[in-house]
Amino acid sequence: MELQTAKGVRDIPPEEKALKNQVVNTLTSVFELYGFQPLETPILERYETLAAKFAAGEESDALRETLKLKDQGNRDLGLRFDLTVPLARFMAMNPMLKMPFKRYEIGQVFRDGPIKLGRYREFWQCDADIVGSPSLLADAECLAVIDAAFKKLDLPVIIKVNNRKLLNGILGQAGIEQKQEAIIALDKLDKIGSEGVSKEMEQRGYTKTQIAKVLSMVKSKVTLTQLKKNLTSEEGRQGIAELEELFRYCRSMNITSVQFDASLARGLAYYTGTVFEAYLTKGELKSSLAAGGRWDAMIGKFLGGNRDVPAVGFSFGLEPIMEALKLKNNVKIKPAVVVYVLPIGTEKESLQLVQELRQNNIPASMALGKKGVSKNLEYASALGIPYVAILGEDELKKKKVLLRDMRSGTEQLLAVKSILRKIKP
Amino acid sequence: MELQTAKGVRDIPPEEKALKNQVVNTLTSVFELYGFQPLETPILERYETLAAKFAAGEESDALRETLKLKDQGNRDLGLRFDLTVPLARFMAMNPMLKMPFKRYEIGQVFRDGPIKLGRYREFWQCDADIVGSPSLLADAECLAVIDAAFKKLDLPVIIKVNNRKLLNGILGQAGIEQKQEAIIALDKLDKIGSEGVSKEMEQRGYTKTQIAKVLSMVKSKVTLTQLKKNLTSEEGRQGIAELEELFRYCRSMNITSVQFDASLARGLAYYTGTVFEAYLTKGELKSSLAAGGRWDAMIGKFLGGNRDVPAVGFSFGLEPIMEALKLKNNVKIKPAVVVYVLPIGTEKESLQLVQELRQNNIPASMALGKKGVSKNLEYASALGIPYVAILGEDELKKKKVLLRDMRSGTEQLLAVKSILRKIKP
């Protein structure tokens, strides 16, 4: 038997996992600073629950990509494909929850889809949502979290912001009833330009007049003020009013990275108001690093009634964020081990030394085998350990340790106290 | 449709998840201080890989409990039931890894077994292993991690330690060839006493002479010195020598919580030397909080050859640790939100205030709705938020904020600077 991973999944080896943990810890600390509480939902869901999201005919791709299984009681189960359905189910099962409910969840989701570069069948999502508040203050909170997180990650971003009501208004004013496909085409304005969008809309069956009307209003750099002059649709004007209110909150919160973008649509069907996406301000990475919006309809549908349960939220893209950090070339991953203790006939004292280092909060390991000095130095070097503390009979007599700096290759005979001072955690 | 979780799994609501995160973060920090590196393996494995563990006829229960599924390419997959098989596969796929390889992994595993109180079909394991060192220094490192972790968690434990070679020697000297079942019976000595073990061994077909011989050597409080006098078996004496060496290392490392226990066996078949289990020194909780041992044979089997790949490691029991912390009654979970900002007609200034609190590292939320003051105080109280900062027109004029201490109900008119001083993170 050849041992290998299942198709479309992969191991995260130590160095990459260390970076991932750093990103996850940073995002977690920002979520908690902004008053979001952690929630953990199971990976296994009843298949019926997962399918409920698509009852309305939305996104049947994701359901086709759901990994199905049965337990021994022949119950139909599935692996969750996002963290939104479990949240909706959790809300339904806990009607006494105090609203607004601000939660974040970070964990694996599964999609049995085509495998592309950087796309896996098992990957992490990193979501924050505010359920139960229709106020645009909640939308502003989401933008504030994104702004703070990327400042903490030292990744300069702009957050493009738009509103579905504005888009609907523009399309309605152009006489377009079937808005979904037009929204998907418009979303590509930045990538394929006006001509590209025009061509795609034609293919999707919109008339030249409709297309011309839409593109006369939605230009890549159009401002809210310009749009306001041309827009008569009531829904569109409500979208503008919401955007103005939202940007006012952003100014009060000193969120400087937001920027209106009339073409931003976001592919998903269930957004009902604000939508936003964060991109690096420069560099080659084109993927969005975070994205979300207001989705006031879905939880209500899940609850079975027709009432709206307002919700606004977003996901951080863990993979593109890690990619962006790696491209910066100056990611500092703390070395897993700072000091490697190498006993030469001094096991007892070396064990004491390694424990003393740890008690002083210095990550330390000790040579565990009978290998010689040079093999052990090779090992320390391969693991990127910055210091090796060599403790032989000679050093022991002098009550000192020979500390080797692995980067410079220099060695110093030092007392343990001096080592602790030198290597502050 | 009634929305509910799948059978045998559950949601971890915010308060419990916050405690879980605290425990996971504590364990992670200890792992890293002791030089273990993080690894992440996928939840999906090829079914063939999972089944390989049982090729040797071990533990077929766990394989029967494996959740099987197929991807759209009709490939047989399974959800991992432990973190050991993925580690063995990872070692096999990465032959260039530097040894010893010290890794930890924390994540979900799945078993479609009978549901008992506190036993779920999806649960977390929390493993650390050292692969590639036959030295008992590695075993001592594991005990050091466990000792340090429980000190940091403020849970006093004793770690019972034994050695499979010693057990094998004792059983061999009593003329017992079929050792596995005898080991399982002996493991219950603490629970059911000598008489209970004797009865169980009889039922399993051992002779009275055999049983008497075993029980004359293995008593609940027998010491290594006493055993040494009576034991002639070579394997048994090797077990004693290993235990003596291990305890010597523990003394050098100042690990005071270890204790020899001749009856400790650990149910699993694949241990080859040291075995250990950590228990609370007092209290009602009888489950072990951490357990492990040396398993030198399994990875070699996985690699297909017959060579041994030495390994020693252990698991923390996340659930029993959380249970133990809860029973202590003095778990301090940091409140998710420390200050709840309540604007009364002062949205702009309140947004500035909530952001200033966050910039000073104080977790803060703001009222997002149009609810009145008393509804908002109720909300803050239900969420266990210790302070509410009320900002109305009056306060604004005085350039102060009305800070309400939710525990005492007292209110103080304070400048923002004073609030920051009062509520240090």
PDB file of N, CA and C in Angstrom, chain A residues 1-5 7 11-12 14 17 20 33-34 38 40 42-44 46 48 64 71-72 75 89 99-100 102 112 121-122 124 135 141 252-253 302 348 355 358 364-365 368 371 379, chain B residues 1-4 7 11-12 14 17 20 33-34 38 40 42-44 46 48 64 71-72 75 89 99-100 102 112 121-122 124 135 141 252-253 302 348 352 355 358 364-365 368 371 379:
ATOM      1  N   MET A   1       0.832  -1.211   0.000  1.00  0.00           N
ATOM      2  CA  MET A   1       0.000   0.000   0.000  1.00  0.00           C
ATOM      3  C   MET A   1       0.864   1.258   0.000  1.00  0.00           C
ATOM      4  N   GLU A   2       0.523   2.184  -0.880  1.00  0.00           N
ATOM      5  CA  GLU A   2       1.245   3.447  -0.869  1.00  0.00           C
ATOM      6  C   GLU A   2       0.478   4.425   0.018  1.00  0.00           C
ATOM      7  N   LEU A   3       1.184   4.984   0.971  1.00  0.00           N
ATOM      8  CA  LEU A   3       0.514   5.919   1.882  1.00  0.00           C
ATOM      9  C   LEU A   3       0.478   7.298   1.278  1.00  0.00           C
ATOM     10  N   GLN A   4      -0.689   7.846   1.121  1.00  0.00           N
ATOM     11  CA  GLN A   4      -0.810   9.216   0.612  1.00  0.00           C
ATOM     12  C   GLN A   4      -2.059   9.865   1.180  1.00  0.00           C
ATOM     13  N   THR A   5      -2.159  11.191   1.009  1.00  0.00           N
ATOM     14  CA  THR A   5      -3.359  11.883   1.477  1.00  0.00           C
ATOM     15  C   THR A   5      -4.503  11.609   0.505  1.00  0.00           C
ATOM     16  N   LYS A   7      -7.421  12.619  -2.104  1.00  0.00           N
ATOM     17  CA  LYS A   7      -7.358  13.593  -3.197  1.00  0.00           C
ATOM     18  C   LYS A   7      -7.959  14.936  -2.756  1.00  0.00           C
ATOM     19  N   ASP A  11      -1.592  18.027   4.076  1.00  0.00           N
ATOM     20  CA  ASP A  11      -1.046  18.291   5.401  1.00  0.00           C
ATOM     21  C   ASP A  11      -0.532  19.725   5.456  1.00  0.00           C
ATOM     22  N   ILE A  12      -0.608  20.338   6.608  1.00  0.00           N
ATOM     23  CA  ILE A  12       0.035  21.636   6.827  1.00  0.00           C
ATOM     24  C   ILE A  12       1.259  21.367   7.699  1.00  0.00           C
ATOM     25  N   PRO A  14       4.847  21.862   9.855  1.00  0.00           N
ATOM     26  CA  PRO A  14       5.068  22.748  11.012  1.00  0.00           C
ATOM     27  C   PRO A  14       5.282  24.224  10.687  1.00  0.00           C
ATOM     28  N   LYS A  17       2.087  25.720   9.462  1.00  0.00           N
ATOM     29  CA  LYS A  17       1.080  25.700  10.526  1.00  0.00           C
ATOM     30  C   LYS A  17       1.384  26.770  11.570  1.00  0.00           C
ATOM     31  N   LYS A  20       0.057  29.868  10.128  1.00  0.00           N
ATOM     32  CA  LYS A  20      -1.404  29.814  10.191  1.00  0.00           C
ATOM     33  C   LYS A  20      -1.899  30.115  11.609  1.00  0.00           C
ATOM     34  N   LEU A  33     -11.581  41.586  20.828  1.00  0.00           N
ATOM     35  CA  LEU A  33     -11.481  43.008  21.191  1.00  0.00           C
ATOM     36  C   LEU A  33     -12.728  43.758  20.736  1.00  0.00           C
ATOM     37  N   TYR A  34     -13.327  43.296  19.645  1.00  0.00           N
ATOM     38  CA  TYR A  34     -14.505  43.963  19.097  1.00  0.00           C
ATOM     39  C   TYR A  34     -15.808  43.332  19.594  1.00  0.00           C
ATOM     40  N   PRO A  38     -16.747  33.452  20.734  1.00  0.00           N
ATOM     41  CA  PRO A  38     -16.455  32.250  19.948  1.00  0.00           C
ATOM     42  C   PRO A  38     -17.609  31.254  19.974  1.00  0.00           C
ATOM     43  N   GLU A  40     -18.470  27.147  18.482  1.00  0.00           N
ATOM     44  CA  GLU A  40     -17.993  25.983  17.724  1.00  0.00           C
ATOM     45  C   GLU A  40     -19.184  25.131  17.346  1.00  0.00           C
ATOM     46  N   PRO A  42     -20.479  21.657  15.006  1.00  0.00           N
ATOM     47  CA  PRO A  42     -19.857  20.414  14.528  1.00  0.00           C
ATOM     48  C   PRO A  42     -19.631  20.409  13.016  1.00  0.00           C
ATOM     49  N   ILE A  43     -18.704  19.594  12.593  1.00  0.00           N
ATOM     50  CA  ILE A  43     -18.424  19.392  11.167  1.00  0.00           C
ATOM     51  C   ILE A  43     -19.525  18.530  10.543  1.00  0.00           C
ATOM     52  N   LEU A  44     -20.028  17.579  11.325  1.00  0.00           N
ATOM     53  CA  LEU A  44     -21.133  16.736  10.850  1.00  0.00           C
ATOM     54  C   LEU A  44     -22.464  17.452  11.052  1.00  0.00           C
ATOM     55  N   ARG A  46     -26.832  17.183   9.858  1.00  0.00           N
ATOM     56  CA  ARG A  46     -27.837  16.387   9.155  1.00  0.00           C
ATOM     57  C   ARG A  46     -27.880  16.885   7.709  1.00  0.00           C
ATOM     58  N   GLU A  48     -30.255  17.038   5.707  1.00  0.00           N
ATOM     59  CA  GLU A  48     -31.468  17.847   5.540  1.00  0.00           C
ATOM     60  C   GLU A  48     -31.212  19.320   5.887  1.00  0.00           C
ATOM     61  N   ARG A  64     -24.297  20.233  -4.514  1.00  0.00           N
ATOM     62  CA  ARG A  64     -23.764  19.132  -5.314  1.00  0.00           C
ATOM     63  C   ARG A  64     -22.367  18.762  -4.827  1.00  0.00           C
ATOM     64  N   ASP A  71     -24.508   7.436   9.007  1.00  0.00           N
ATOM     65  CA  ASP A  71     -23.985   6.782  10.202  1.00  0.00           C
ATOM     66  C   ASP A  71     -24.544   5.359  10.247  1.00  0.00           C
ATOM     67  N   GLN A  72     -24.175   4.613  11.311  1.00  0.00           N
ATOM     68  CA  GLN A  72     -24.589   3.211  11.353  1.00  0.00           C
ATOM     69  C   GLN A  72     -26.087   3.059  11.545  1.00  0.00           C
ATOM     70  N   ARG A  75     -28.642   7.168   9.090  1.00  0.00           N
ATOM     71  CA  ARG A  75     -29.065   8.567   8.998  1.00  0.00           C
ATOM     72  C   ARG A  75     -28.221   9.286   7.948  1.00  0.00           C
ATOM     73  N   ARG A  89     -28.688  27.278  11.924  1.00  0.00           N
ATOM     74  CA  ARG A  89     -29.281  26.183  12.706  1.00  0.00           C
ATOM     75  C   ARG A  89     -29.144  26.443  14.207  1.00  0.00           C
ATOM     76  N   MET A  99     -30.132  39.035  21.624  1.00  0.00           N
ATOM     77  CA  MET A  99     -29.767  39.689  20.363  1.00  0.00           C
ATOM     78  C   MET A  99     -29.362  41.130  20.640  1.00  0.00           C
ATOM     79  N   PRO A 100     -28.445  41.718  19.885  1.00  0.00           N
ATOM     80  CA  PRO A 100     -27.707  41.074  18.808  1.00  0.00           C
ATOM     81  C   PRO A 100     -26.701  40.041  19.324  1.00  0.00           C
ATOM     82  N   LYS A 102     -23.265  38.406  18.568  1.00  0.00           N
ATOM     83  CA  LYS A 102     -22.032  38.605  17.801  1.00  0.00           C
ATOM     84  C   LYS A 102     -21.143  37.399  18.006  1.00  0.00           C
ATOM     85  N   ASP A 112     -16.565  19.015  -2.268  1.00  0.00           N
ATOM     86  CA  ASP A 112     -16.065  17.994  -3.179  1.00  0.00           C
ATOM     87  C   ASP A 112     -16.156  18.536  -4.609  1.00  0.00           C
ATOM     88  N   ARG A 121     -10.324  20.517  -1.055  1.00  0.00           N
ATOM     89  CA  ARG A 121     -11.638  19.979  -0.694  1.00  0.00           C
ATOM     90  C   ARG A 121     -11.917  20.130   0.791  1.00  0.00           C
ATOM     91  N   GLU A 122     -10.853  20.368   1.547  1.00  0.00           N
ATOM     92  CA  GLU A 122     -11.001  20.640   2.982  1.00  0.00           C
ATOM     93  C   GLU A 122     -10.231  21.923   3.243  1.00  0.00           C
ATOM     94  N   TRP A 124     -10.224  25.999   5.586  1.00  0.00           N
ATOM     95  CA  TRP A 124     -10.719  26.697   6.768  1.00  0.00           C
ATOM     96  C   TRP A 124     -11.500  27.935   6.385  1.00  0.00           C
ATOM     97  N   SER A 135     -29.399  47.713  12.293  1.00  0.00           N
ATOM     98  CA  SER A 135     -28.722  49.013  12.244  1.00  0.00           C
ATOM     99  C   SER A 135     -27.452  48.949  11.412  1.00  0.00           C
ATOM    100  N   GLU A 141     -19.408  48.067  12.319  1.00  0.00           N
ATOM    101  CA  GLU A 141     -18.601  47.227  13.207  1.00  0.00           C
ATOM    102  C   GLU A 141     -17.800  46.199  12.413  1.00  0.00           C
ATOM    103  N   SER A 252     -16.397  58.392  11.849  1.00  0.00           N
ATOM    104  CA  SER A 252     -16.351  58.507  13.317  1.00  0.00           C
ATOM    105  C   SER A 252     -15.413  57.473  13.921  1.00  0.00           C
ATOM    106  N   MET A 253     -15.363  56.296  13.316  1.00  0.00           N
ATOM    107  CA  MET A 253     -14.529  55.221  13.858  1.00  0.00           C
ATOM    108  C   MET A 253     -13.109  55.283  13.307  1.00  0.00           C
ATOM    109  N   PHE A 302     -34.577  29.910   7.334  1.00  0.00           N
ATOM    110  CA  PHE A 302     -34.214  28.726   8.095  1.00  0.00           C
ATOM    111  C   PHE A 302     -35.166  28.495   9.251  1.00  0.00           C
ATOM    112  N   LYS A 348      22.269  14.915  33.443  1.00  0.00           N
ATOM    113  CA  LYS A 348      21.549  15.448  34.602  1.00  0.00           C
ATOM    114  C   LYS A 348      21.521  16.982  34.575  1.00  0.00           C
ATOM    115  N   GLN A 355      15.197  22.711  31.589  1.00  0.00           N
ATOM    116  CA  GLN A 355      14.017  23.085  32.389  1.00  0.00           C
ATOM    117  C   GLN A 355      14.098  24.537  32.853  1.00  0.00           C
ATOM    118  N   ARG A 358      13.066  26.819  30.080  1.00  0.00           N
ATOM    119  CA  ARG A 358      11.608  26.802  29.905  1.00  0.00           C
ATOM    120  C   ARG A 358      10.915  27.584  31.014  1.00  0.00           C
ATOM    121  N   ALA A 364      12.685  25.574  24.504  1.00  0.00           N
ATOM    122  CA  ALA A 364      13.952  24.844  24.473  1.00  0.00           C
ATOM    123  C   ALA A 364      13.717  23.360  24.283  1.00  0.00           C
ATOM    124  N   SER A 365      14.686  22.725  23.626  1.00  0.00           N
ATOM    125  CA  SER A 365      14.683  21.283  23.441  1.00  0.00           C
ATOM    126  C   SER A 365      16.052  20.758  23.842  1.00  0.00           C
ATOM    127  N   LEU A 368      18.227  14.228  22.223  1.00  0.00           N
ATOM    128  CA  LEU A 368      17.656  13.038  22.850  1.00  0.00           C
ATOM    129  C   LEU A 368      18.397  11.767  22.465  1.00  0.00           C
ATOM    130  N   LYS A 371      23.792  10.867  19.166  1.00  0.00           N
ATOM    131  CA  LYS A 371      24.538  11.418  18.039  1.00  0.00           C
ATOM    132  C   LYS A 371      25.662  12.333  18.512  1.00  0.00           C
ATOM    133  N   TYR A 379      21.361  19.170  12.920  1.00  0.00           N
ATOM    134  CA  TYR A 379      19.939  19.053  13.256  1.00  0.00           C
ATOM    135  C   TYR A 379      19.375  20.409  13.682  1.00  0.00           C
TER     136      TYR A 379
ATOM    137  N   MET B   1     -39.585  21.269   8.535  1.00  0.00           N
ATOM    138  CA  MET B   1     -38.351  20.628   8.979  1.00  0.00           C
ATOM    139  C   MET B   1     -37.934  21.142  10.344  1.00  0.00           C
ATOM    140  N   GLU B   2     -37.603  20.218  11.235  1.00  0.00           N
ATOM    141  CA  GLU B   2     -37.105  20.628  12.534  1.00  0.00           C
ATOM    142  C   GLU B   2     -35.591  20.705  12.453  1.00  0.00           C
ATOM    143  N   LEU B   3     -35.045  21.855  12.835  1.00  0.00           N
ATOM    144  CA  LEU B   3     -33.602  22.010  12.767  1.00  0.00           C
ATOM    145  C   LEU B   3     -32.959  21.451  14.027  1.00  0.00           C
ATOM    146  N   GLN B   4     -32.064  20.520  13.883  1.00  0.00           N
ATOM    147  CA  GLN B   4     -31.352  19.989  15.036  1.00  0.00           C
ATOM    148  C   GLN B   4     -29.975  19.515  14.605  1.00  0.00           C
ATOM    149  N   LYS B   7     -27.086  13.314  15.195  1.00  0.00           N
ATOM    150  CA  LYS B   7     -27.034  12.512  16.420  1.00  0.00           C
ATOM    151  C   LYS B   7     -25.581  12.349  16.892  1.00  0.00           C
ATOM    152  N   ASP B  11     -23.151  21.507  19.578  1.00  0.00           N
ATOM    153  CA  ASP B  11     -22.554  22.833  19.487  1.00  0.00           C
ATOM    154  C   ASP B  11     -21.820  23.143  20.797  1.00  0.00           C
ATOM    155  N   ILE B  12     -20.754  23.900  20.689  1.00  0.00           N
ATOM    156  CA  ILE B  12     -20.092  24.423  21.888  1.00  0.00           C
ATOM    157  C   ILE B  12     -20.433  25.904  21.950  1.00  0.00           C
ATOM    158  N   PRO B  14     -20.805  29.899  23.274  1.00  0.00           N
ATOM    159  CA  PRO B  14     -19.711  30.836  23.553  1.00  0.00           C
ATOM    160  C   PRO B  14     -18.988  30.656  24.878  1.00  0.00           C
ATOM    161  N   LYS B  17     -16.982  27.522  24.825  1.00  0.00           N
ATOM    162  CA  LYS B  17     -15.919  27.612  23.822  1.00  0.00           C
ATOM    163  C   LYS B  17     -14.799  28.520  24.312  1.00  0.00           C
ATOM    164  N   LYS B  20     -12.772  26.398  26.503  1.00  0.00           N
ATOM    165  CA  LYS B  20     -12.033  25.449  25.665  1.00  0.00           C
ATOM    166  C   LYS B  20     -10.830  26.136  25.016  1.00  0.00           C
ATOM    167  N   LEU B  33       6.769  25.674  24.316  1.00  0.00           N
ATOM    168  CA  LEU B  33       7.871  25.930  25.246  1.00  0.00           C
ATOM    169  C   LEU B  33       8.780  24.703  25.346  1.00  0.00           C
ATOM    170  N   TYR B  34       8.206  23.526  25.168  1.00  0.00           N
ATOM    171  CA  TYR B  34       8.972  22.281  25.268  1.00  0.00           C
ATOM    172  C   TYR B  34       9.468  21.806  23.907  1.00  0.00           C
ATOM    173  N   PRO B  38       3.844  22.547  15.690  1.00  0.00           N
ATOM    174  CA  PRO B  38       2.464  22.243  15.313  1.00  0.00           C
ATOM    175  C   PRO B  38       2.391  21.528  13.955  1.00  0.00           C
ATOM    176  N   GLU B  40      -0.749  20.086  11.148  1.00  0.00           N
ATOM    177  CA  GLU B  40      -2.175  19.918  10.867  1.00  0.00           C
ATOM    178  C   GLU B  40      -2.336  18.875   9.781  1.00  0.00           C
ATOM    179  N   PRO B  42      -5.256  16.475   7.558  1.00  0.00           N
ATOM    180  CA  PRO B  42      -6.671  16.614   7.197  1.00  0.00           C
ATOM    181  C   PRO B  42      -7.591  15.661   7.958  1.00  0.00           C
ATOM    182  N   ILE B  43      -8.843  16.043   8.025  1.00  0.00           N
ATOM    183  CA  ILE B  43      -9.861  15.194   8.638  1.00  0.00           C
ATOM    184  C   ILE B  43     -10.212  14.042   7.702  1.00  0.00           C
ATOM    185  N   LEU B  44     -10.193  14.312   6.398  1.00  0.00           N
ATOM    186  CA  LEU B  44     -10.450  13.263   5.403  1.00  0.00           C
ATOM    187  C   LEU B  44      -9.168  12.468   5.145  1.00  0.00           C
ATOM    188  N   ARG B  46      -7.753   8.641   3.157  1.00  0.00           N
ATOM    189  CA  ARG B  46      -8.153   7.488   2.357  1.00  0.00           C
ATOM    190  C   ARG B  46      -8.551   6.372   3.322  1.00  0.00           C
ATOM    191  N   GLU B  48      -8.290   3.288   3.037  1.00  0.00           N
ATOM    192  CA  GLU B  48      -7.211   2.299   3.075  1.00  0.00           C
ATOM    193  C   GLU B  48      -6.164   2.642   4.143  1.00  0.00           C
ATOM    194  N   ARG B  64     -14.566  -0.324  12.922  1.00  0.00           N
ATOM    195  CA  ARG B  64     -16.008  -0.485  12.737  1.00  0.00           C
ATOM    196  C   ARG B  64     -16.714   0.837  12.981  1.00  0.00           C
ATOM    197  N   ASP B  71     -16.010  10.155  -2.387  1.00  0.00           N
ATOM    198  CA  ASP B  71     -16.082  11.419  -3.109  1.00  0.00           C
ATOM    199  C   ASP B  71     -16.745  11.163  -4.458  1.00  0.00           C
ATOM    200  N   GLN B  72     -16.879  12.235  -5.263  1.00  0.00           N
ATOM    201  CA  GLN B  72     -17.593  12.066  -6.536  1.00  0.00           C
ATOM    202  C   GLN B  72     -16.819  11.194  -7.523  1.00  0.00           C
ATOM    203  N   ARG B  75     -14.012   7.438  -4.812  1.00  0.00           N
ATOM    204  CA  ARG B  75     -12.894   7.004  -3.958  1.00  0.00           C
ATOM    205  C   ARG B  75     -13.394   6.756  -2.535  1.00  0.00           C
ATOM    206  N   ARG B  89       1.138   8.313   8.695  1.00  0.00           N
ATOM    207  CA  ARG B  89       1.110   8.561   7.251  1.00  0.00           C
ATOM    208  C   ARG B  89       2.002   9.734   6.869  1.00  0.00           C
ATOM    209  N   MET B  99      14.962  13.775  12.344  1.00  0.00           N
ATOM    210  CA  MET B  99      14.553  13.072  13.557  1.00  0.00           C
ATOM    211  C   MET B  99      15.474  13.484  14.700  1.00  0.00           C
ATOM    212  N   PRO B 100      15.010  13.522  15.933  1.00  0.00           N
ATOM    213  CA  PRO B 100      13.624  13.278  16.324  1.00  0.00           C
ATOM    214  C   PRO B 100      12.678  14.398  15.878  1.00  0.00           C
ATOM    215  N   LYS B 102       9.407  16.253  16.808  1.00  0.00           N
ATOM    216  CA  LYS B 102       8.511  16.513  17.949  1.00  0.00           C
ATOM    217  C   LYS B 102       7.342  17.339  17.447  1.00  0.00           C
ATOM    218  N   ASP B 112     -18.151   6.638  15.138  1.00  0.00           N
ATOM    219  CA  ASP B 112     -19.578   6.368  15.048  1.00  0.00           C
ATOM    220  C   ASP B 112     -19.932   5.238  16.010  1.00  0.00           C
ATOM    221  N   ARG B 121     -19.687  11.668  19.008  1.00  0.00           N
ATOM    222  CA  ARG B 121     -19.187  11.074  17.765  1.00  0.00           C
ATOM    223  C   ARG B 121     -18.157  11.962  17.087  1.00  0.00           C
ATOM    224  N   GLU B 122     -18.145  13.231  17.484  1.00  0.00           N
ATOM    225  CA  GLU B 122     -17.129  14.163  16.990  1.00  0.00           C
ATOM    226  C   GLU B 122     -16.519  14.801  18.227  1.00  0.00           C
ATOM    227  N   TRP B 124     -12.529  16.292  20.211  1.00  0.00           N
ATOM    228  CA  TRP B 124     -11.177  16.772  19.946  1.00  0.00           C
ATOM    229  C   TRP B 124     -10.140  15.896  20.622  1.00  0.00           C
ATOM    230  N   SER B 135      15.546   6.978  23.093  1.00  0.00           N
ATOM    231  CA  SER B 135      16.056   7.335  24.417  1.00  0.00           C
ATOM    232  C   SER B 135      14.927   7.589  25.410  1.00  0.00           C
ATOM    233  N   GLU B 141      10.702  13.774  28.621  1.00  0.00           N
ATOM    234  CA  GLU B 141      10.190  15.020  28.041  1.00  0.00           C
ATOM    235  C   GLU B 141       8.653  15.028  28.052  1.00  0.00           C
ATOM    236  N   SER B 252      15.917  14.890  37.933  1.00  0.00           N
ATOM    237  CA  SER B 252      16.753  15.983  37.416  1.00  0.00           C
ATOM    238  C   SER B 252      15.890  17.125  36.897  1.00  0.00           C
ATOM    239  N   MET B 253      14.751  16.776  36.323  1.00  0.00           N
ATOM    240  CA  MET B 253      13.882  17.805  35.741  1.00  0.00           C
ATOM    241  C   MET B 253      12.900  18.374  36.771  1.00  0.00           C
ATOM    242  N   PHE B 302       3.522   0.776   9.518  1.00  0.00           N
ATOM    243  CA  PHE B 302       2.935   1.646   8.515  1.00  0.00           C
ATOM    244  C   PHE B 302       3.874   1.854   7.341  1.00  0.00           C
ATOM    245  N   LYS B 348     -21.982  59.426  17.140  1.00  0.00           N
ATOM    246  CA  LYS B 348     -20.651  59.740  16.649  1.00  0.00           C
ATOM    247  C   LYS B 348     -19.602  59.628  17.767  1.00  0.00           C
ATOM    248  N   GLN B 352     -16.512  56.859  18.582  1.00  0.00           N
ATOM    249  CA  GLN B 352     -15.133  57.229  18.904  1.00  0.00           C
ATOM    250  C   GLN B 352     -14.696  56.575  20.213  1.00  0.00           C
ATOM    251  N   GLN B 355     -14.051  52.801  19.926  1.00  0.00           N
ATOM    252  CA  GLN B 355     -12.781  52.567  19.233  1.00  0.00           C
ATOM    253  C   GLN B 355     -11.591  52.895  20.136  1.00  0.00           C
ATOM    254  N   ARG B 358     -10.977  50.027  22.470  1.00  0.00           N
ATOM    255  CA  ARG B 358     -10.335  48.907  21.767  1.00  0.00           C
ATOM    256  C   ARG B 358      -8.865  49.195  21.501  1.00  0.00           C
ATOM    257  N   ALA B 364     -14.564  45.756  23.780  1.00  0.00           N
ATOM    258  CA  ALA B 364     -15.726  46.634  23.923  1.00  0.00           C
ATOM    259  C   ALA B 364     -16.722  46.413  22.798  1.00  0.00           C
ATOM    260  N   SER B 365     -17.993  46.620  23.126  1.00  0.00           N
ATOM    261  CA  SER B 365     -19.072  46.560  22.150  1.00  0.00           C
ATOM    262  C   SER B 365     -19.917  47.811  22.309  1.00  0.00           C
ATOM    263  N   LEU B 368     -26.309  48.482  19.386  1.00  0.00           N
ATOM    264  CA  LEU B 368     -26.495  48.613  17.942  1.00  0.00           C
ATOM    265  C   LEU B 368     -27.947  48.910  17.571  1.00  0.00           C
ATOM    266  N   LYS B 371     -33.045  50.212  21.171  1.00  0.00           N
ATOM    267  CA  LYS B 371     -33.651  49.863  22.454  1.00  0.00           C
ATOM    268  C   LYS B 371     -33.354  50.931  23.497  1.00  0.00           C
ATOM    269  N   TYR B 379     -29.459  43.540  28.659  1.00  0.00           N
ATOM    270  CA  TYR B 379     -28.632  42.825  27.678  1.00  0.00           C
ATOM    271  C   TYR B 379     -27.209  42.681  28.205  1.00  0.00           C
TER     272      TYR B 379
END
